[in-house]
Amino acid sequence: MSFTHKHILGIEQLAKEDIQLILDTADSFKEINSRDIKKVPTLRGKTIINAFFEASTRTRLSFEIAGKRLSADTVNISGSTSSVVKGETLEDTAKNIEAMAPDIIVIRHAHSGAPHYLAERVGCSVVNAGDGAHEHPSQALLDLLTMREHKGDIEGLEVAIVGDITHSRVARSDIYALTRMGARVRVCGPGTMLPIGIERLGNVEVFTDMREAIKDADVVMMLRIQMERQSNVMIPSLREYARFYGLNPTNLQLAKPDAIVMHPGPMNRGVEISSVVADGPQNVILDQVENGVAVRMALLYLVSGVESMQTR
Amino acid sequence: MAKAQTAILDKAGIKRAITRIAHEILEYNKGSEKLVLIGIRTGGDHLARLLQSRISEIEGVEVPLGSVDITMYRDDLAARGNLPIGKTDIPFPLDDKHVVLVDDVLYTGRTIRSAMDALMDFGRPSTIQLAVLIDRGHRELPIRADYVGRNVPTAREEDVAVVFDEKKSPFEVRLIKP
């Protein structure tokens, strides 16, 4: 099985075998992160540009570390300090970046579809690090790697995703990835945060009562209430949201006793997740962060392999 | 058309070669103290396991065993595209150890170069020694084996394959003509 995707724009385009290969590759790379010398020469001489036009700590850091551990040269540009603030269009920015001959552009953008737009206009590989409310493929892949490590197999898992499903690119990518790997997904949130027609994505069940949604679940994934975005108009108050859709030690007991608790971060402690649960024995939140580096190493390695096959 | 294959070493021959190499390793290193075996995946790791059990039969000591996947260190990655990355498993420090690197067939030496680079990332061994079941010649780098099961003169177009059974135990070495 060889990987043929030059760009990683979303999970939607990936087949089950692709996801499997990415997870296996990440699994092999993971060992590097526990060495004293955390660097291998695999992508020596490659240039990776991390173009983050939207705020991010975890993802940008994770991609940067992933590139550096593979010996690529990573360069970061961020929206607030780039020519974007001077009114340059994304296309012009992209053309200018391309003139400096990078091998991979990792892009985070507030607008859905920006990575696709870029991929059509540049010659190098494009990796989506989150675009608007569309997809966040590397997050979904690190979630799957974490589930696989804790649960053995993803097929047959009952995964509850609770929060603002409509505006969550993490939820969308996770739903694609999980259903493709044979898990059953339950999405849950107040009616204002559930997109119409989401059940059509496949093995997805919709709940508005959180207790039903997490009952006997293997995985409970809490999404962040995006206070900086539209969340405040869709819920009456954070207190009310926390009461009905927050994960706490009491409602967590409804899930399977060995259920794992996940959160893509950054967490709003006391809103979607109580501190007791966030720091509790079932949380695997920092495993997710750790696996993020390995998954991103795998993505960078795999897309750059496709690139070199084409130019040969 | 099937390629012509000749068996050049049978199961008993492989076993004798491994036994001799085990004795040579112990003799050269004056015992098994600070000795570790690292097999190169895939093939060398199975042979390293055999060497480990032979050494334990001789000395009564189980020397540490690890395996290394060299894909990340290859010098032809850019040209080869997407090679699957296997697992490297060296769960012990290599500082001040006598590391015996084990591979099935020694050919250009490029695999060994990659493996040595990988080992250096795990520490600073006192020595790195090389044990191979077959040396088929045609080196492209200044590398030689310290322990050799069998020297087999080959043409570049030919191939040498160590065949393993389902239990990952070697049962035959074949010379494959083009």
PDB file of C-alpha atoms in Angstrom, chain A residues 76-309:
ATOM      1  CA  ASN A  76       6.731  30.083  10.615  1.00  0.00           C
ATOM      2  CA  ILE A  77       4.629  32.957   9.423  1.00  0.00           C
ATOM      3  CA  SER A  78       1.611  34.165  11.299  1.00  0.00           C
ATOM      4  CA  GLY A  79      -1.292  36.271  10.152  1.00  0.00           C
ATOM      5  CA  SER A  80      -0.759  39.176  12.478  1.00  0.00           C
ATOM      6  CA  THR A  81       2.876  39.759  11.516  1.00  0.00           C
ATOM      7  CA  SER A  82       2.660  39.029   7.780  1.00  0.00           C
ATOM      8  CA  SER A  83       1.727  41.077   4.730  1.00  0.00           C
ATOM      9  CA  VAL A  84      -1.853  39.872   5.142  1.00  0.00           C
ATOM     10  CA  VAL A  85      -2.405  42.818   7.471  1.00  0.00           C
ATOM     11  CA  LYS A  86      -1.249  45.091   4.648  1.00  0.00           C
ATOM     12  CA  GLY A  87      -4.047  43.757   2.461  1.00  0.00           C
ATOM     13  CA  GLU A  88      -2.232  41.125   0.393  1.00  0.00           C
ATOM     14  CA  THR A  89      -4.524  38.436  -1.006  1.00  0.00           C
ATOM     15  CA  LEU A  90      -4.036  34.781  -0.070  1.00  0.00           C
ATOM     16  CA  GLU A  91      -3.157  34.024  -3.677  1.00  0.00           C
ATOM     17  CA  ASP A  92      -0.401  36.643  -3.766  1.00  0.00           C
ATOM     18  CA  THR A  93       0.923  35.527  -0.408  1.00  0.00           C
ATOM     19  CA  ALA A  94       0.953  31.947  -1.688  1.00  0.00           C
ATOM     20  CA  LYS A  95       2.734  32.844  -4.938  1.00  0.00           C
ATOM     21  CA  ASN A  96       5.373  34.696  -2.976  1.00  0.00           C
ATOM     22  CA  ILE A  97       5.859  31.840  -0.557  1.00  0.00           C
ATOM     23  CA  GLU A  98       6.146  29.466  -3.488  1.00  0.00           C
ATOM     24  CA  ALA A  99       8.832  31.584  -5.129  1.00  0.00           C
ATOM     25  CA  MET A 100      11.026  30.665  -2.168  1.00  0.00           C
ATOM     26  CA  ALA A 101      10.665  26.983  -3.102  1.00  0.00           C
ATOM     27  CA  PRO A 102       9.247  25.301  -0.030  1.00  0.00           C
ATOM     28  CA  ASP A 103       8.406  21.593  -0.189  1.00  0.00           C
ATOM     29  CA  ILE A 104       5.394  21.701   2.090  1.00  0.00           C
ATOM     30  CA  ILE A 105       3.081  24.496   3.217  1.00  0.00           C
ATOM     31  CA  VAL A 106       1.156  23.825   6.404  1.00  0.00           C
ATOM     32  CA  ILE A 107      -1.768  26.216   6.551  1.00  0.00           C
ATOM     33  CA  ARG A 108      -4.201  27.264   9.262  1.00  0.00           C
ATOM     34  CA  HIS A 109      -6.862  29.688   8.083  1.00  0.00           C
ATOM     35  CA  ALA A 110     -10.110  31.116   9.428  1.00  0.00           C
ATOM     36  CA  HIS A 111     -11.879  30.465   6.115  1.00  0.00           C
ATOM     37  CA  SER A 112     -13.069  27.013   5.142  1.00  0.00           C
ATOM     38  CA  GLY A 113     -11.506  25.915   1.873  1.00  0.00           C
ATOM     39  CA  ALA A 114      -8.391  28.106   2.065  1.00  0.00           C
ATOM     40  CA  PRO A 115      -6.057  25.062   1.908  1.00  0.00           C
ATOM     41  CA  HIS A 116      -7.899  23.734  -1.182  1.00  0.00           C
ATOM     42  CA  TYR A 117      -7.607  27.140  -2.811  1.00  0.00           C
ATOM     43  CA  LEU A 118      -3.897  27.165  -2.059  1.00  0.00           C
ATOM     44  CA  ALA A 119      -3.322  23.591  -3.247  1.00  0.00           C
ATOM     45  CA  GLU A 120      -4.726  24.467  -6.666  1.00  0.00           C
ATOM     46  CA  ARG A 121      -2.345  27.386  -7.008  1.00  0.00           C
ATOM     47  CA  VAL A 122       1.019  26.165  -5.727  1.00  0.00           C
ATOM     48  CA  GLY A 123       3.306  23.359  -6.833  1.00  0.00           C
ATOM     49  CA  CYS A 124       4.300  22.083  -3.414  1.00  0.00           C
ATOM     50  CA  SER A 125       2.352  19.947  -0.950  1.00  0.00           C
ATOM     51  CA  VAL A 126      -0.296  21.595   1.206  1.00  0.00           C
ATOM     52  CA  VAL A 127      -1.274  20.291   4.635  1.00  0.00           C
ATOM     53  CA  ASN A 128      -4.422  21.612   6.258  1.00  0.00           C
ATOM     54  CA  ALA A 129      -3.844  22.544   9.902  1.00  0.00           C
ATOM     55  CA  GLY A 130      -7.446  23.640  10.373  1.00  0.00           C
ATOM     56  CA  ASP A 131      -9.631  25.681   8.042  1.00  0.00           C
ATOM     57  CA  GLY A 132     -12.644  27.577   9.383  1.00  0.00           C
ATOM     58  CA  ALA A 133     -15.420  25.243  10.442  1.00  0.00           C
ATOM     59  CA  HIS A 134     -14.430  22.714   7.783  1.00  0.00           C
ATOM     60  CA  GLU A 135     -11.719  20.204   8.713  1.00  0.00           C
ATOM     61  CA  HIS A 136      -8.775  19.677  11.041  1.00  0.00           C
ATOM     62  CA  PRO A 137      -7.360  16.407   9.727  1.00  0.00           C
ATOM     63  CA  SER A 138      -4.224  16.128  11.875  1.00  0.00           C
ATOM     64  CA  GLN A 139      -6.328  16.552  15.028  1.00  0.00           C
ATOM     65  CA  ALA A 140      -8.665  13.719  14.000  1.00  0.00           C
ATOM     66  CA  LEU A 141      -5.698  11.476  13.217  1.00  0.00           C
ATOM     67  CA  LEU A 142      -4.058  12.091  16.579  1.00  0.00           C
ATOM     68  CA  ASP A 143      -7.410  11.408  18.234  1.00  0.00           C
ATOM     69  CA  LEU A 144      -7.614   8.080  16.414  1.00  0.00           C
ATOM     70  CA  LEU A 145      -4.038   7.159  17.315  1.00  0.00           C
ATOM     71  CA  THR A 146      -4.837   7.889  20.972  1.00  0.00           C
ATOM     72  CA  MET A 147      -8.016   5.803  20.838  1.00  0.00           C
ATOM     73  CA  ARG A 148      -6.172   2.960  19.144  1.00  0.00           C
ATOM     74  CA  GLU A 149      -3.473   2.984  21.825  1.00  0.00           C
ATOM     75  CA  HIS A 150      -5.988   2.869  24.646  1.00  0.00           C
ATOM     76  CA  LYS A 151      -8.684   0.693  23.091  1.00  0.00           C
ATOM     77  CA  GLY A 152      -6.752  -1.530  20.695  1.00  0.00           C
ATOM     78  CA  ASP A 153      -9.097  -1.256  17.752  1.00  0.00           C
ATOM     79  CA  ILE A 154     -11.196   1.640  16.530  1.00  0.00           C
ATOM     80  CA  GLU A 155     -13.747  -0.557  14.824  1.00  0.00           C
ATOM     81  CA  GLY A 156     -16.835  -0.999  16.961  1.00  0.00           C
ATOM     82  CA  LEU A 157     -16.011   1.787  19.438  1.00  0.00           C
ATOM     83  CA  GLU A 158     -18.852   3.977  20.697  1.00  0.00           C
ATOM     84  CA  VAL A 159     -17.581   7.545  20.580  1.00  0.00           C
ATOM     85  CA  ALA A 160     -19.588  10.449  22.004  1.00  0.00           C
ATOM     86  CA  ILE A 161     -18.657  13.939  20.806  1.00  0.00           C
ATOM     87  CA  VAL A 162     -20.241  16.679  22.906  1.00  0.00           C
ATOM     88  CA  GLY A 163     -20.303  20.408  22.185  1.00  0.00           C
ATOM     89  CA  ASP A 164     -20.688  22.856  19.340  1.00  0.00           C
ATOM     90  CA  ILE A 165     -20.741  20.322  16.511  1.00  0.00           C
ATOM     91  CA  THR A 166     -21.787  22.893  13.889  1.00  0.00           C
ATOM     92  CA  HIS A 167     -18.761  25.114  14.211  1.00  0.00           C
ATOM     93  CA  SER A 168     -16.238  22.428  15.042  1.00  0.00           C
ATOM     94  CA  ARG A 169     -13.748  21.392  12.379  1.00  0.00           C
ATOM     95  CA  VAL A 170     -12.426  18.869  14.870  1.00  0.00           C
ATOM     96  CA  ALA A 171     -15.837  17.200  15.115  1.00  0.00           C
ATOM     97  CA  ARG A 172     -16.230  17.092  11.340  1.00  0.00           C
ATOM     98  CA  SER A 173     -12.819  15.505  10.750  1.00  0.00           C
ATOM     99  CA  ASP A 174     -13.323  13.111  13.647  1.00  0.00           C
ATOM    100  CA  ILE A 175     -16.710  12.010  12.318  1.00  0.00           C
ATOM    101  CA  TYR A 176     -15.246  11.294   8.870  1.00  0.00           C
ATOM    102  CA  ALA A 177     -12.284   9.426  10.332  1.00  0.00           C
ATOM    103  CA  LEU A 178     -14.195   7.450  12.950  1.00  0.00           C
ATOM    104  CA  THR A 179     -17.018   6.319  10.673  1.00  0.00           C
ATOM    105  CA  ARG A 180     -14.508   5.333   8.007  1.00  0.00           C
ATOM    106  CA  MET A 181     -12.666   3.164  10.533  1.00  0.00           C
ATOM    107  CA  GLY A 182     -15.892   1.500  11.658  1.00  0.00           C
ATOM    108  CA  ALA A 183     -16.620   3.304  14.937  1.00  0.00           C
ATOM    109  CA  ARG A 184     -20.097   4.498  15.878  1.00  0.00           C
ATOM    110  CA  VAL A 185     -20.345   8.203  16.586  1.00  0.00           C
ATOM    111  CA  ARG A 186     -22.852   9.975  18.798  1.00  0.00           C
ATOM    112  CA  VAL A 187     -22.934  13.729  18.526  1.00  0.00           C
ATOM    113  CA  CYS A 188     -24.527  15.779  21.250  1.00  0.00           C
ATOM    114  CA  GLY A 189     -25.168  19.424  21.979  1.00  0.00           C
ATOM    115  CA  PRO A 190     -27.943  21.962  22.313  1.00  0.00           C
ATOM    116  CA  GLY A 191     -30.134  22.175  19.186  1.00  0.00           C
ATOM    117  CA  THR A 192     -28.480  25.417  18.138  1.00  0.00           C
ATOM    118  CA  MET A 193     -25.123  23.651  17.924  1.00  0.00           C
ATOM    119  CA  LEU A 194     -26.174  20.593  15.921  1.00  0.00           C
ATOM    120  CA  PRO A 195     -25.936  20.910  12.140  1.00  0.00           C
ATOM    121  CA  ILE A 196     -28.974  19.779  10.162  1.00  0.00           C
ATOM    122  CA  GLY A 197     -28.394  16.526   8.300  1.00  0.00           C
ATOM    123  CA  ILE A 198     -25.309  15.457  10.264  1.00  0.00           C
ATOM    124  CA  GLU A 199     -26.700  11.926  10.624  1.00  0.00           C
ATOM    125  CA  ARG A 200     -26.302  11.563   6.862  1.00  0.00           C
ATOM    126  CA  LEU A 201     -22.511  11.410   7.310  1.00  0.00           C
ATOM    127  CA  GLY A 202     -22.919   7.713   8.046  1.00  0.00           C
ATOM    128  CA  ASN A 203     -22.768   5.939  11.351  1.00  0.00           C
ATOM    129  CA  VAL A 204     -23.793   9.031  13.328  1.00  0.00           C
ATOM    130  CA  GLU A 205     -26.525   9.341  15.934  1.00  0.00           C
ATOM    131  CA  VAL A 206     -27.754  12.706  17.203  1.00  0.00           C
ATOM    132  CA  PHE A 207     -28.574  13.465  20.848  1.00  0.00           C
ATOM    133  CA  THR A 208     -29.627  16.578  22.730  1.00  0.00           C
ATOM    134  CA  ASP A 209     -29.538  14.877  26.135  1.00  0.00           C
ATOM    135  CA  MET A 210     -25.958  14.414  27.203  1.00  0.00           C
ATOM    136  CA  ARG A 211     -26.770  11.584  29.612  1.00  0.00           C
ATOM    137  CA  GLU A 212     -28.126   9.483  26.763  1.00  0.00           C
ATOM    138  CA  ALA A 213     -25.234  10.393  24.507  1.00  0.00           C
ATOM    139  CA  ILE A 214     -22.487   9.248  26.855  1.00  0.00           C
ATOM    140  CA  LYS A 215     -24.275   6.188  28.231  1.00  0.00           C
ATOM    141  CA  ASP A 216     -21.965   3.167  27.785  1.00  0.00           C
ATOM    142  CA  ALA A 217     -19.618   5.135  25.527  1.00  0.00           C
ATOM    143  CA  ASP A 218     -16.011   3.939  25.121  1.00  0.00           C
ATOM    144  CA  VAL A 219     -14.768   7.433  24.382  1.00  0.00           C
ATOM    145  CA  VAL A 220     -16.161  10.777  25.552  1.00  0.00           C
ATOM    146  CA  MET A 221     -14.791  13.676  23.552  1.00  0.00           C
ATOM    147  CA  MET A 222     -15.586  17.149  24.790  1.00  0.00           C
ATOM    148  CA  LEU A 223     -15.362  20.104  22.441  1.00  0.00           C
ATOM    149  CA  ARG A 224     -14.349  23.560  23.489  1.00  0.00           C
ATOM    150  CA  ILE A 225     -17.014  26.210  23.786  1.00  0.00           C
ATOM    151  CA  GLN A 226     -15.545  28.824  21.500  1.00  0.00           C
ATOM    152  CA  MET A 227     -16.158  31.906  23.590  1.00  0.00           C
ATOM    153  CA  GLU A 228     -14.372  34.127  21.080  1.00  0.00           C
ATOM    154  CA  ARG A 229     -16.745  33.029  18.353  1.00  0.00           C
ATOM    155  CA  GLN A 230     -20.449  32.636  17.967  1.00  0.00           C
ATOM    156  CA  SER A 231     -21.052  30.453  21.011  1.00  0.00           C
ATOM    157  CA  ASN A 232     -22.438  33.212  23.184  1.00  0.00           C
ATOM    158  CA  VAL A 233     -25.440  33.756  20.924  1.00  0.00           C
ATOM    159  CA  MET A 234     -26.314  30.056  20.772  1.00  0.00           C
ATOM    160  CA  ILE A 235     -26.486  29.290  24.457  1.00  0.00           C
ATOM    161  CA  PRO A 236     -28.277  31.273  27.170  1.00  0.00           C
ATOM    162  CA  SER A 237     -25.273  31.288  29.496  1.00  0.00           C
ATOM    163  CA  LEU A 238     -22.065  29.427  30.186  1.00  0.00           C
ATOM    164  CA  ARG A 239     -23.448  28.310  33.528  1.00  0.00           C
ATOM    165  CA  GLU A 240     -26.467  26.765  31.920  1.00  0.00           C
ATOM    166  CA  TYR A 241     -24.295  25.105  29.263  1.00  0.00           C
ATOM    167  CA  ALA A 242     -21.970  23.709  31.914  1.00  0.00           C
ATOM    168  CA  ARG A 243     -24.943  22.291  33.766  1.00  0.00           C
ATOM    169  CA  PHE A 244     -26.454  20.454  30.804  1.00  0.00           C
ATOM    170  CA  TYR A 245     -23.447  19.759  28.586  1.00  0.00           C
ATOM    171  CA  GLY A 246     -20.462  19.822  30.913  1.00  0.00           C
ATOM    172  CA  LEU A 247     -18.630  16.603  31.733  1.00  0.00           C
ATOM    173  CA  ASN A 248     -18.348  16.005  35.477  1.00  0.00           C
ATOM    174  CA  PRO A 249     -17.572  13.003  37.691  1.00  0.00           C
ATOM    175  CA  THR A 250     -21.298  12.245  38.079  1.00  0.00           C
ATOM    176  CA  ASN A 251     -22.332  12.008  34.450  1.00  0.00           C
ATOM    177  CA  LEU A 252     -19.041  10.404  33.446  1.00  0.00           C
ATOM    178  CA  GLN A 253     -20.173   7.366  35.458  1.00  0.00           C
ATOM    179  CA  LEU A 254     -22.776   6.740  32.753  1.00  0.00           C
ATOM    180  CA  ALA A 255     -20.008   5.928  30.267  1.00  0.00           C
ATOM    181  CA  LYS A 256     -18.256   2.562  30.363  1.00  0.00           C
ATOM    182  CA  PRO A 257     -16.049   2.194  33.474  1.00  0.00           C
ATOM    183  CA  ASP A 258     -12.935   2.104  31.267  1.00  0.00           C
ATOM    184  CA  ALA A 259     -14.046   4.970  29.028  1.00  0.00           C
ATOM    185  CA  ILE A 260     -11.413   7.522  28.084  1.00  0.00           C
ATOM    186  CA  VAL A 261     -11.989  11.282  28.165  1.00  0.00           C
ATOM    187  CA  MET A 262     -10.601  13.396  25.339  1.00  0.00           C
ATOM    188  CA  HIS A 263     -10.435  17.113  24.609  1.00  0.00           C
ATOM    189  CA  PRO A 264      -8.705  18.816  21.669  1.00  0.00           C
ATOM    190  CA  GLY A 265      -7.733  21.813  23.834  1.00  0.00           C
ATOM    191  CA  PRO A 266      -7.585  24.509  24.880  1.00  0.00           C
ATOM    192  CA  MET A 267      -9.969  23.573  27.682  1.00  0.00           C
ATOM    193  CA  ASN A 268     -12.444  25.839  29.410  1.00  0.00           C
ATOM    194  CA  ARG A 269     -12.272  24.248  32.841  1.00  0.00           C
ATOM    195  CA  GLY A 270     -15.623  24.440  34.568  1.00  0.00           C
ATOM    196  CA  VAL A 271     -17.519  24.946  31.305  1.00  0.00           C
ATOM    197  CA  GLU A 272     -17.437  21.881  29.019  1.00  0.00           C
ATOM    198  CA  ILE A 273     -15.266  19.858  31.383  1.00  0.00           C
ATOM    199  CA  SER A 274     -14.827  19.964  35.135  1.00  0.00           C
ATOM    200  CA  SER A 275     -11.302  20.143  36.508  1.00  0.00           C
ATOM    201  CA  VAL A 276     -11.797  16.874  38.394  1.00  0.00           C
ATOM    202  CA  VAL A 277     -12.483  15.051  35.125  1.00  0.00           C
ATOM    203  CA  ALA A 278      -9.848  16.943  33.147  1.00  0.00           C
ATOM    204  CA  ASP A 279      -7.194  15.838  35.635  1.00  0.00           C
ATOM    205  CA  GLY A 280      -8.845  12.521  36.467  1.00  0.00           C
ATOM    206  CA  PRO A 281      -7.614   9.001  35.782  1.00  0.00           C
ATOM    207  CA  GLN A 282      -9.699   8.593  32.629  1.00  0.00           C
ATOM    208  CA  ASN A 283      -8.319  11.637  30.825  1.00  0.00           C
ATOM    209  CA  VAL A 284      -5.929  11.046  27.932  1.00  0.00           C
ATOM    210  CA  ILE A 285      -5.703  14.702  26.964  1.00  0.00           C
ATOM    211  CA  LEU A 286      -1.930  14.946  27.187  1.00  0.00           C
ATOM    212  CA  ASP A 287      -1.553  11.657  25.299  1.00  0.00           C
ATOM    213  CA  GLN A 288      -3.403  13.404  22.497  1.00  0.00           C
ATOM    214  CA  VAL A 289      -0.867  16.224  22.498  1.00  0.00           C
ATOM    215  CA  GLU A 290       2.033  13.747  22.553  1.00  0.00           C
ATOM    216  CA  ASN A 291       0.564  11.751  19.675  1.00  0.00           C
ATOM    217  CA  GLY A 292       0.042  14.988  17.746  1.00  0.00           C
ATOM    218  CA  VAL A 293       3.762  15.312  17.089  1.00  0.00           C
ATOM    219  CA  ALA A 294       4.041  11.712  15.834  1.00  0.00           C
ATOM    220  CA  VAL A 295       0.981  12.036  13.587  1.00  0.00           C
ATOM    221  CA  ARG A 296       2.292  15.259  12.064  1.00  0.00           C
ATOM    222  CA  MET A 297       5.696  13.652  11.478  1.00  0.00           C
ATOM    223  CA  ALA A 298       3.872  10.878   9.621  1.00  0.00           C
ATOM    224  CA  LEU A 299       1.894  13.352   7.503  1.00  0.00           C
ATOM    225  CA  LEU A 300       4.979  15.377   6.575  1.00  0.00           C
ATOM    226  CA  TYR A 301       6.918  12.222   5.721  1.00  0.00           C
ATOM    227  CA  LEU A 302       4.149  10.688   3.645  1.00  0.00           C
ATOM    228  CA  VAL A 303       3.297  13.779   1.575  1.00  0.00           C
ATOM    229  CA  SER A 304       6.951  14.495   0.871  1.00  0.00           C
ATOM    230  CA  GLY A 305       7.357  10.922  -0.389  1.00  0.00           C
ATOM    231  CA  VAL A 306       4.562  11.471  -2.910  1.00  0.00           C
ATOM    232  CA  GLU A 307       6.206  14.695  -4.029  1.00  0.00           C
ATOM    233  CA  SER A 308       9.561  13.049  -4.692  1.00  0.00           C
ATOM    234  CA  MET A 309       7.958  10.186  -6.630  1.00  0.00           C
TER     235      MET A 309
END
